[in-house]
Every structure is written in C-alpha cells, then in structure tokens.
Amino acid sequence: MAGNSFGTLFRFTTWGESHGPAIGVVVDGCPSLLSLTEADIQPWLDKRRPGQSRYTTQRQEPDQVRILSGVFEGQTTGTPVSLMIENTDQRSKDYSEIAAKFRPGHADYTYWKKYGIRDYRGGGRSSARETACRVAAGAVARKVLGDGVTVRGALVQIGPHKVDRSRWDWAEVDNNPFFCPDPQAAAEWADYLDGIRKSGSSIGAVVEVVASGLPAGLGDPLYDKLDGDLARAMMTINAVKGVEIGNGFEAATLTGEQNADEMRAGPDGEPEFLSNQSGGILGGISTGQDVVVRFAVKPTSSILTPRLTVDLQGKDTDILTKGRHDPCVGIRAVPVGEAMMACVLADHLLRHRAYARG
Amino acid sequence: MAGNSFGTLFRFTTWGESHGPAIGVVVDGCPSLLSLTEADIQPWLDKRRPGQSRYTTQRQEPDQVRILSGVFEGQTTGTPVSLMIENTDQRSKDYSEIAAKFRPGHADYTYWKKYGIRDYRGGGRSSARETACRVAAGAVARKVLGDGVTVRGALVQIGPHKVDRSRWDWAEVDNNPFFCPDPQAAAEWADYLDGIRKSGSSIGAVVEVVASGLPAGLGDPLYDKLDGDLARAMMTINAVKGVEIGNGFEAATLTGEQNADEMRAGPDGEPEFLSNQSGGILGGISTGQDVVVRFAVKPTSSILTPRLTVDLQGKDTDILTKGRHDPCVGIRAVPVGEAMMACVLADHLLRHRAYARG
Amino acid sequence: MAGNSFGTLFRFTTWGESHGPAIGVVVDGCPSLLSLTEADIQPWLDKRRPGQSRYTTQRQEPDQVRILSGVFEGQTTGTPVSLMIENTDQRSKDYSEIAAKFRPGHADYTYWKKYGIRDYRGGGRSSARETACRVAAGAVARKVLGDGVTVRGALVQIGPHKVDRSRWDWAEVDNNPFFCPDPQAAAEWADYLDGIRKSGSSIGAVVEVVASGLPAGLGDPLYDKLDGDLARAMMTINAVKGVEIGNGFEAATLTGEQNADEMRAGPDGEPEFLSNQSGGILGGISTGQDVVVRFAVKPTSSILTPRLTVDLQGKDTDILTKGRHDPCVGIRAVPVGEAMMACVLADHLLRHRAYARG
Amino acid sequence: MAGNSFGTLFRFTTWGESHGPAIGVVVDGCPSLLSLTEADIQPWLDKRRPGQSRYTTQRQEPDQVRILSGVFEGQTTGTPVSLMIENTDQRSKDYSEIAAKFRPGHADYTYWKKYGIRDYRGGGRSSARETACRVAAGAVARKVLGDGVTVRGALVQIGPHKVDRSRWDWAEVDNNPFFCPDPQAAAEWADYLDGIRKSGSSIGAVVEVVASGLPAGLGDPLYDKLDGDLARAMMTINAVKGVEIGNGFEAATLTGEQNADEMRAGPDGEPEFLSNQSGGILGGISTGQDVVVRFAVKPTSSILTPRLTVDLQGKDTDILTKGRHDPCVGIRAVPVGEAMMACVLADHLLRHRAYARG
C-alpha cells in the first residue's frame, strides 16, 4: 500500500529517520494474552546494536526500547503494540558534502529523484538504523511463534571466505563478533576483516537463517507463498542483493534425481524427508522441515577511497565518505534476517489458523 | 490477503486448475483508454506454450485467450479485464497412483497437509499451467508500461552450462528453443538437453530478465521496495529457488570499491552511471538504468527414475512419474519471468504517478 | 487496492459488464473441505433474478452459474472458486441516445469523467447486473458460516410505506414479490407499486438484513470494525444512499438511559442482553446478539418522464430512458444485501479464528 | 488487515490507550514537499480537545502533538510522518468497579469476549481519546488536498432538535460550543443540553460533513467506491450508528423524478447539476459537486443512573459510571468526522492521480 508496513495479519509499520528524535514500529495484529515486556525485546536489539566490536560501526546507541501501548499488566491486549527507540547519538557533524553530492552505492540519488527532498543526515530513512525496528518487531513475532519454534541466523560467508559446514555449531554463533557458526572460520575472518577495516574498505557477506519446529502447511499459494514472502522480506533489508531458499541457485545445476527430497514413513507414521534440498518449502507451503533462507549483502558503500560522482547541480565531482561505518554490514544483518523470518512466520501462522480445518 | 492476487494498483487474480474446464485471470486496476485486443496477448502466450520443441512438455494446448470484460471497442475501460483460457488437452488418464502417493519435489504433500484435499489431476492448482495466466496479465502490463519500456528475458544457464556474456545478442533469443542469447551456447545446450531428455532426467536453469527504459524513482521504501517486490514476484513462479538483483550473490565477494556504481554528468546534465552492479535499483528505488533480475529454477521433479516416497496411508513405497514433462522447466519460465517483471513495473509506475510531485 | 475486490481473508473479485459475454466472480480464501456445487449457489441467484414479477425489470436472464475452479469432487479445495454467469439477454437495441447523453441519477457522467470511455450498453459495469456476482459470492460465504448462522433480509419500507413490525413474520418473506415480512403491507404495496409502475415512475425503499447465530467477538477495531465493514459493504451496492446498524439514526434522538442495552446473567451463566438497540455490535465487535443492518435504496433513475441533461458535447438536451427497468430497485437489493452481509461475516469469522486464543 | 490502519495510498495507523503513556498515529503515503509543522496540526486538535465548554468532558488534556519523523526543514520527505500525543491527565482513580463489571453500551463486554483481557482504565483502546489521532491524520490529509478543497463539519441535530437549514451559516459554527451552523438552534441547544447534563444523562446527535472543491472522478468502483469508503470511515468513529450520503434515507421516500439531479450546460461548457440530492457521488465516483455525509452518534453510555449489568463472574449487578463524561459525545465528533472525510479524500485523490489519463 504505502510502503512502510509489512505483513497481513501480523503486520508492522516502521517510522523514523537516522538522525530524527526517535525511530519506532507499530506492531498490529499481535494476539492477546502473550506475556510481553521490554525485557523480551531488548536482548535482540542488543544483539544488533552497533559498536560492540571493532567490526561494526562505532556509532554508540543504547537502543533502549520502550513499549508505549498494547500491553497491560505484562500481557498483550490484542491492540497495537507501539515500540519506540530514541536516537541519542546524533553527532552534530557537517553534512554539507553529503547534502550536495550523491554517494555512489547509496540511495541518495534515487531518494532525490523520487521525493525531490531527502533528510541527508546519516542516510535519513534509508539508513540501516531502521533495521532496529525490524528487530523489535521480530521479538514480538517470536512471542507469537511460541517456544516450539526456533529462528536462528548465522554469517556463512565474508567476501570469498565461506564457513566449513562440517564444523557448523550453533553454539559458536555467540562466541565471536561475526555470528559465525564455524570457530575456525571466525578466527580467519578476524584477520581478514581487520585488513579490510584498516584499508578503509568494506566487503560483502552471506547470511543464513534457519527456522525449526514449524508445522507443515504454512504459506498461501500462489502469490502469498511462504518462499515468496520470505524473499520479499529479506530483499527489503538494506544492502541485500539476492535471496535463496534451500539449495537455491545450486538447484540450477542439479538433476531431478539429485534435487528432489525423497520420503520415508517416520516412527510415528508421519512422513519424513531423507534430505532438505527444498529448504523446507514445496509449492510455497512449509513441509515441516527446517525452513532455510540465505541472502547476500553487498559491501558498505561508504569507504575511505574517493569515488567519482556528481553533485546536485549535475557537475562532476568526487566524494569520500568519512564517518562511522561497518566494514561488513552483513554482520549486523544476521539479527535483522532472523527478525524478518520470525515476522513472516508469525503472519503465516495466524493465516494458517484462519483457514485451518476442523 | 487470500493468496491468489498480486499487485496493489495494477493487481491481478488468477484461478483455475490444470485439468479443470478453464484457467483465467482478472486484471484489476488497468487504466482506461489503452488499446487492447486478444491479439496483444496471444503472442506472449504462444511463446510460453508447451509442445513447441522437443525440449518442453508435449502437452498440446492452444492456450487461446478470450477477453470477457474490461474492453470496449478495442480500448480498456478502466474496469476489470477478465481473461479466460480453456483447457482442451485434459487427457483422460489414470491418476490413481498420483492420487495415492506423494511425488517427491512436488507440492503433493504440502497441499495435502494444508488443505486435506487436492485436485491431483495434472498437479491441480500447483501445476505450471497456471503460469499462462501470469503471461496474459503480463501482456496487459506491457500496455500500461507503454512502448518506451522493454522487458526481455533470456535463459543464461542450464545445469552447469552458462552463456558467454561476450556473445550476448538479444536477437538470438528467438532463434533457438531455449531463449538463449548466445548462439554457441544454444547449440551446445541442444546436445546436452537431448541427453537429459533421453535419460528421462531433468535439469535446473537460470533465467535473466532485463527491463529498459524505466524512469528513476519507481519503488516504495521500505517494504514495497522495487527489488523486494521483484523478489517476491519471481519466487512465486513454480520451481524457483533463488532470486538476485544486479550482481546478486556475487556482491558478497566484492569490496566497496568494486561494487558501487560511480557517476558522471551525462550529456544532458542528468547523471550517468559508469556501471550497473546494482541492477538498476538503489535503496529499493529504480535508478533509471536497466533493471536486471535473475532467478534459479530447479529441475522438474517428474522424472523416469523411481523415487522413494510414502502413500496417503503413511506406508513406504516408490513412484515413477510418467507423462509429458519438461526436461528443463526453466525454459518456459523465461516468458513467465518477463510477465512478472512487467506486472511489478506496471504496478509501481501507477504508484509512482500517485505520489508524483507537481 | 484496485477497486473490484472485497474482503481480506474471504475475498472476492468481480468482473464483467451488463452486455458483455459474461459476468463472474473469483472467490479467494474459501477454506477447503466445504461441500459446494452449483446447486448451492443457483437458488440465491434465482431469488435475485429479474423478471419474476411485474415489479422488477423484465430483462430475462436465466443467470445460470457455472463453477470453473476450486471444487473437486463436490468439495472446495482451498483454491480460488471461479464462478461465471453468461449474459444471454443482450437485446440488440439502439444505444445511440445513451451513448451521447448523460442520464441524470446514473453513473454515466462520473464514469465518463473518470475513465474517458464507458461501455454504455445497459450501464456497462455500473449496471445492477453485477450484483448477481455478489449473490454468488454470498452463497459461498454462507457455506463458510455454516448452518448455525442465518442471514435473512426483508424489505421494510417502500416510499413512505413501512412494515408494521408487530406483524413481522420471516416466513412471509417468500410469499410475496417484495420480500416483505408483513403480509398486510405486502398487499398494500402491490397496489402502490402498480401505480408507480404504470406511471413510468420509480420509488425508493429500505432493506433490513439480520444475521443470527453469530459468536461474540467478530470485528477488528478500530478500522476494521464489524459495523464499519458492513457499512462499506452495503454502501457499495448500487443505488444505496444510507446504512445504519441497530437503531441507527434513531439513536441520535435517544438518551443514554434509553439507548444502552442492559445485561442480566443468562441460564447458562453467559450474559444476556435485555434489548438490542446496538444491533448486535459494540465497539465494532459482535455481541452475540442478532446483527441488524438497514440500508436505503434510492429510486431507479430510469423513468419514462423526460429529464433535463447535457450531451457529450456539453449541449443542453433532455432524455427519457426507455427499456426494461425496476420500478423499485430496492426489491432486488434484498438478496444482494444478504449476500454482502454473509461475505462480511465469513471474512470476520476467518479473521477471528486467526487471532483466537488457545 | 490487522485492524488499526485506514486507507490505501494515504494510509494511517493509530496506536495507544486512553491511560497509557501516549497515543499516536503513523501517516504513511504522504507525498513529499508539502509544508508541514506542528502548527498545521495543533489547531485541529485544539478544536476536538475536551474541556473547552461545560458540554464536553472535563478531562484536561493539552493534546500537544509532536512530529517525530517524515518532515525535514519544514517539508514532508515522503517517508512516514509519526505523530505522538502524550497522555498527561491520567487521573489516578479507582477502576476496580469498571474492571469487574461490563458497562452497558460500552465495548467492555465485547473486548473481553474477543481478547480475554482489556486495559479497563478509561476505556483503554476503545476510548474516544483515540479520535485525537484521527484528527491529527486529518490535518496531514488537508495538506494533501491543498487549499482548493474545503472540508467542514457541523452538528445538525441534538436529540430531536434539528437545525433550520434556511439559517445555515458556516461562519456560525465557530461561534458556539456545538459547531452549530444555526445560531438560534445553538441557543436553544444550550438550554436543552444543560438539562441533560444536570440530570446526569446524555443524548445522541447527527453530524454533517461537507467537502467542497473536489474534482469529478474520485472513487474506485465497485468496492472502493467513494461513498463506500466514507461510510466505513464514519462508521468506525466511536458511537456512530448510521451514515448517509446526500439525501440518504430520505431517498427511500422519493420518486425517480424527485431524486435524480438534472443537468444543464454551465458557463464554461462543463455540465452543472440543478440539485445535489446525490451528495456529490454517483456510481461511487465524485461528481464535482459538494460531497455531503451525515452520521448519527448515539448518546454517551456513561450516565449517572444505575444500569443493570453482570460482572466478570457472570453475576447480576448494576453499575453507575461516575467520572468525566460528555453529555453529548456527538459534539466532539464534528472535527473527527471532518478528519475522516479529509483522509478518505486524500487517499482517493492519490489513487485518482495513479490512474489518471494523459
């Protein structure tokens, strides 16, 4: 509709600019009687918060969330849950260069062409700061999903360096500043990323998000397929350029024999799949296996090397983006990807209940 | 909402099963006073139509489209355009095996779990036959976009075999049965795919769709970004497992210096980009460059090798899917991808007009 | 969105013009495993069908509905139910006058201003013929509501003549050509309407629709309130100019003591209301009492007295609308109002399930 | 979708409870480059604000609005406009009675049945306090409509006492505490309402809202008709029980000759209507005449006479609602009705632009 909402029955709307007084999200369609306090949301925001290692931007924001509505005596009431995060680190700096020139790779030019005006301070609305709102909404979505569903993300590639999946250990994700499930890769990435950082450059990455414990049947073919909604969800995250489900682009190289997941009767009579090439989705509907999504994050466009550009008057010039930037913005995209997955699943869980038989 | 509609202002709703009396699409939100007849739609359907080479299913459907409403004396009236295609080749065959077992890689199991019933004849609603409706809607969308906008697709990879981009020639796309822009690759693919077909196997593919002639400014951040809507659009096409914009997953391996598209003043004072890594979209808004989308199509799951599965009673069994199948369903996905791109762009063009300044 | 759809989870989209080849409706979001055949829909269409008495237009349309999708072996599959009704009585007549002039009270002028073109044959899209599609969708909605919910309509006023509510008998509704629950009023109306008809005039009416057997809790405050959706539903029916819930406009004249429905404990411990001034809705949510809606239908604008108007060239002229018209279009609005009520309730019942607790 | 949003392209989402820390509204889809400051919004809130005369509730809220996003250097940026109003007069009182019993005529029982929990302090989400958010959104909508469009409301009936339309003077609306356009009626109402107030009773009312200066062509038949959307808009306002367009329910009593608005060529060649029975809408599309909407507001259910009810345990009891209440809540509904009209029109103006020819 108007662009700043996501979801159908579980639906959130975000607002706010990077350097305005605050940012926020209104979560509408949250069922009643779920326990919810700020303490349920804050840890996820803390996970995304910048400035926690030398590999993320040094902007210091406490990102303290406040529940303004929709909760009464610790429980959701079914009315909109309004969450607000005040912006505290709005460093007073000189924006005259950003205001006058288009930064290559950023949304400066397109916002200008679309709106004829832009709040250029810190990227305004196009800043990754907005993703804090997604994370807050995702925390509410997790409450809707309940304890039986787990949504976890990991960084699986930085530049050309991938994790070794044989070493995958979810417990390792919290032991390094990269959300990396492979401790050996994490150690190597630290050196690699130090080099990137010191040279004032940046690098892309790939994030993987996995949801476990879902029932079969989520997703509404043909245009509200679960994978379609997940693709949209991830592609709307800042800097994302590609999304894949299950084996994704690798499926293009496989034969029908290699690709289809065979089935056997499980111990309880329910079918079990012998593999999960499909990433837990067939025909746009969840199979009950893990839902697996990966997305590619481009390198931060703000780097310390001057880049050719033009100014608002259409004159050739160049620009060098100083300031506090992420050498690999993909790292902080991990909790954001988790949140978007949780929101898509919560929405489809509610939709599933609506149409459920019997 | 209910799953079978796509778009906001330019919005279509499809209906129909593979072996029912007909399939159809209602296109709502088509502006008035566009010239439109069946002859504007039929060629695109003919392009998608099966049975035109030995590389696609031998099902023979004329796919004759009929306009039932929304057009008066050759012009659209602004009211819903209802398009219907009768199903004529509903071969009377024995469906007892498909009815009783779940075909691996197909949507049989998930439809069963979701709905508790399925029209198993020819895949029912989950059949690729539905994509004819998308192509018909896309033909109407092209009218909305006008002659200044071109939307073209090509097959760029079959199995491990990619086109050589240095040989790319759009004119070649109609000269081979693969929509391949590289004549040499097309010749090689013919042999490769004959082998796949004769062995009763199947193979995946990658499709690329490019839109040219768009204005800058299309797309509604943050959740109705142009790339988000394109990702959803493509991911809802049957058998698609991955979508990328511009350099896509390759962006993960690049540095900020390599990835961002620099700008120079063009001859008319408007900025020009020196590259198009972004695929024509920055911050979810079109830049005015070509919009470039690629998607991965998995191999057809219907193959002549028996596969392990279970039946409706939960008993172990196997299944071999005879019948008329595409050895590479990615081929016919090319016109479908074009159509979905056209529909997304038409929708955003109308939205753009709504918010346009003065 | 684009204008021709109604509902959220139970959602229908209609298409077709009065004198095109057919009209139709796609019902999306119908749950699976409901028994449904043409025989479930046809009786409701027959009730609305014109030409059944001298008090409705003499256009003769069998209004034979055909199910084109979404049903398999007599049961809904959860996929879109496409219903089509062919137009058979497209009398070849001279439309040159209607084409060249704007009929006062009709949508001729506004369609012309909006679209710059209109299918003037029989009113095109703005014809009451479209309401057959609403009735067909309503028949499906009744299946969703199940046997425990009853939706019944009646004509309660023609011109200045109201029914006597002390004589209200639902069984009488089918015993007269007016859907009138008061047999004495029906007899009087027959004479009155004969006079109107013979003079080539027309008259307005009021319709009341009542739903019984609903649970408390339907409706989504604040903007998808049950009464808000009912108001929109009824106001979109051709010729409707007012909608009220419960005591409606009479509430403006009452005191708080007179208006509020007091409560007492019922035999099963559940509260019972001592009156139903509210029309079964408080705060936008159903109370469990009968939901009562009334709407006013203006007189048919097609009459045999010449009316002042202008032509397409902006010249003064007059027009006399010959042809087959309803002296009181409110009569045939009764089954249409029932259908719209059923659709709103079915939608909210599904939404209710989505958010339902435990 | 989830209930707390209104509109399609111009879309707002409200949040907040009567006695929470704040209430607010996010306006999404506001075009860029409109001048907007708090000073554009505050006067409309002041108009709605309680406690300004003895005829409205004595709750004292400054209702100070704050713009948190979407505006940069005094102009809208096209991003969401987040508006917040802090609740300051949350009088600490004893809610134990309201918490334990259902107040007749209020939404207590239905919220309880729907959500299983409710924030009973001051009505929580169902409080008329939420309408301040509608008024704030309406102020932004007026900016979208521009100076050429005027949206004005008036109280036209209190209890049985109607204004005399021959004395209608818009300038009088601001000269009395009733928004009454007839000074003589206003004087009479003062006495009448003093009586109501002193007896601890309440009374219903009718509000009329008129929009002038609109182009012909707004409204999207058949289900997003302008009158359909207006009906929904008004019916979702607290305590509204009926909505009518133009002559409304009176149309039921008229003949076709009396009801249809005849046309003549105007001085500039454009057609002019000789009357406005239609209330400026034909076939769901604006005619270019004034759009006229009326709605009935029921009497406040909070009165000083004990009413029969039940408690949460299902036991018979009674309740007397002390506190600060409006003897005629219809008065403060005037600016709310104006705001909803403005929002509907702004939305349809944007939609109109999207589909506009040429």
Coordinates of N, CA, C and O in Angstrom, one line a residue, chain C residues 273-316:
Chain C
F273 N -28.5 -9.9 26.9 CA -28.9 -8.5 26.8 C -30.4 -8.4 26.9 O -31.1 -9.3 26.4
L274 N -30.9 -7.4 27.5 CA -32.3 -7.2 27.7 C -32.9 -6.4 26.5 O -34.2 -6.3 26.4
S275 N -32.1 -6.0 25.6 CA -32.6 -5.3 24.4 C -31.5 -5.4 23.4 O -30.4 -5.9 23.6
N276 N -31.8 -4.9 22.1 CA -30.7 -5.0 21.1 C -30.7 -3.6 20.3 O -30.8 -3.6 19.1
Q277 N -30.7 -2.5 21.0 CA -30.6 -1.2 20.4 C -29.3 -1.2 19.6 O -29.2 -0.5 18.5
S278 N -28.3 -1.9 20.0 CA -27.0 -1.8 19.4 C -26.9 -2.5 18.1 O -25.9 -2.3 17.3
G279 N -27.9 -3.3 17.8 CA -27.8 -4.1 16.5 C -26.7 -5.1 16.6 O -26.2 -5.5 15.5
G280 N -26.4 -5.6 17.8 CA -25.5 -6.7 17.9 C -24.0 -6.4 17.8 O -23.2 -7.3 17.6
I281 N -23.7 -5.1 17.8 CA -22.3 -4.7 17.7 C -22.0 -3.6 18.7 O -22.7 -2.6 18.8
L282 N -21.0 -3.8 19.5 CA -20.5 -2.8 20.5 C -19.0 -2.6 20.3 O -18.2 -3.6 20.3
G283 N -18.6 -1.4 20.1 CA -17.1 -1.1 19.9 C -16.6 -1.8 18.7 O -15.4 -2.0 18.6
G284 N -17.5 -2.1 17.7 CA -17.1 -2.6 16.5 C -17.0 -4.2 16.5 O -16.5 -4.8 15.5
I285 N -17.4 -4.8 17.6 CA -17.3 -6.2 17.8 C -18.6 -6.8 18.0 O -19.4 -6.2 18.8
S286 N -18.9 -8.0 17.5 CA -20.2 -8.6 17.7 C -20.4 -9.0 19.1 O -19.5 -9.4 19.8
T287 N -21.7 -8.8 19.6 CA -22.0 -9.1 21.0 C -22.6 -10.5 21.1 O -22.7 -11.0 22.2
G288 N -22.9 -11.2 20.0 CA -23.5 -12.5 20.1 C -25.0 -12.4 19.8 O -25.7 -13.4 19.6
Q289 N -25.6 -11.1 19.9 CA -27.0 -10.9 19.6 C -27.1 -10.9 18.0 O -26.1 -10.9 17.3
D290 N -28.3 -10.8 17.5 CA -28.6 -10.6 16.1 C -27.8 -9.3 15.6 O -27.9 -8.3 16.3
V291 N -27.2 -9.5 14.5 CA -26.6 -8.3 13.8 C -27.6 -7.7 12.9 O -28.1 -8.5 12.0
V292 N -28.0 -6.5 13.1 CA -29.1 -5.9 12.3 C -28.6 -4.6 11.5 O -28.1 -3.7 12.1
V293 N -28.8 -4.7 10.2 CA -28.3 -3.6 9.3 C -29.5 -3.2 8.4 O -30.2 -4.1 8.0
R294 N -29.6 -1.9 8.3 CA -30.6 -1.4 7.3 C -30.0 -0.5 6.3 O -29.0 0.2 6.7
F295 N -30.5 -0.5 5.1 CA -29.9 0.5 4.1 C -31.0 1.0 3.2 O -32.0 0.3 2.9
A296 N -30.8 2.3 2.8 CA -31.8 3.0 2.0 C -31.4 2.9 0.5 O -30.2 3.1 0.2
V297 N -32.3 2.5 -0.3 CA -32.1 2.4 -1.8 C -32.9 3.5 -2.5 O -34.1 3.7 -2.3
K298 N -32.2 4.3 -3.3 CA -32.8 5.4 -4.0 C -33.7 4.8 -5.1 O -33.6 3.7 -5.5
P299 N -34.6 5.6 -5.6 CA -35.5 5.2 -6.7 C -34.6 5.0 -8.0 O -33.7 5.7 -8.2
T300 N -35.0 4.0 -8.8 CA -34.4 3.9 -10.1 C -34.4 5.2 -10.8 O -35.4 5.9 -10.9
S301 N -33.3 5.5 -11.4 CA -33.2 6.8 -12.1 C -33.8 6.7 -13.5 O -34.0 7.7 -14.2
S302 N -33.9 5.5 -14.0 CA -34.5 5.4 -15.4 C -36.1 5.4 -15.3 O -36.7 4.5 -14.7
I303 N -36.6 6.5 -15.8 CA -38.1 6.7 -15.7 C -38.6 7.2 -17.0 O -37.8 7.5 -17.9
L304 N -39.9 7.2 -17.2 CA -40.5 7.5 -18.5 C -40.8 9.0 -18.7 O -41.4 9.4 -19.6
T305 N -40.4 9.8 -17.7 CA -40.5 11.2 -17.8 C -39.2 11.8 -18.4 O -38.2 11.5 -17.8
P306 N -39.3 12.7 -19.3 CA -38.0 13.3 -19.8 C -37.4 14.1 -18.8 O -38.0 14.8 -18.0
R307 N -36.1 14.1 -18.7 CA -35.3 14.8 -17.7 C -34.3 15.7 -18.4 O -33.7 15.3 -19.5
L308 N -34.0 16.8 -17.8 CA -33.0 17.7 -18.4 C -31.6 17.1 -18.2 O -31.3 16.6 -17.2
T309 N -30.8 17.3 -19.3 CA -29.4 16.8 -19.2 C -28.6 17.5 -20.2 O -29.1 18.4 -20.9
V310 N -27.4 17.1 -20.3 CA -26.5 17.6 -21.4 C -25.9 16.4 -22.2 O -26.0 15.3 -21.7
D311 N -25.4 16.7 -23.3 CA -24.8 15.6 -24.1 C -23.3 15.7 -24.0 O -22.7 16.6 -23.3
L312 N -22.6 14.8 -24.7 CA -21.2 14.7 -24.6 C -20.5 16.0 -25.1 O -19.3 16.2 -24.7
Q313 N -21.2 16.7 -25.9 CA -20.6 17.9 -26.5 C -20.9 19.1 -25.5 O -20.5 20.3 -25.8
G314 N -21.6 18.8 -24.4 CA -21.9 19.9 -23.4 C -23.1 20.7 -23.8 O -23.3 21.8 -23.2
K315 N -23.9 20.2 -24.7 CA -25.1 21.0 -25.1 C -26.3 20.5 -24.2 O -26.5 19.3 -24.0
D316 N -27.2 21.5 -23.9 CA -28.4 21.1 -23.2 C -29.3 20.3 -24.1 O -29.4 20.5 -25.3

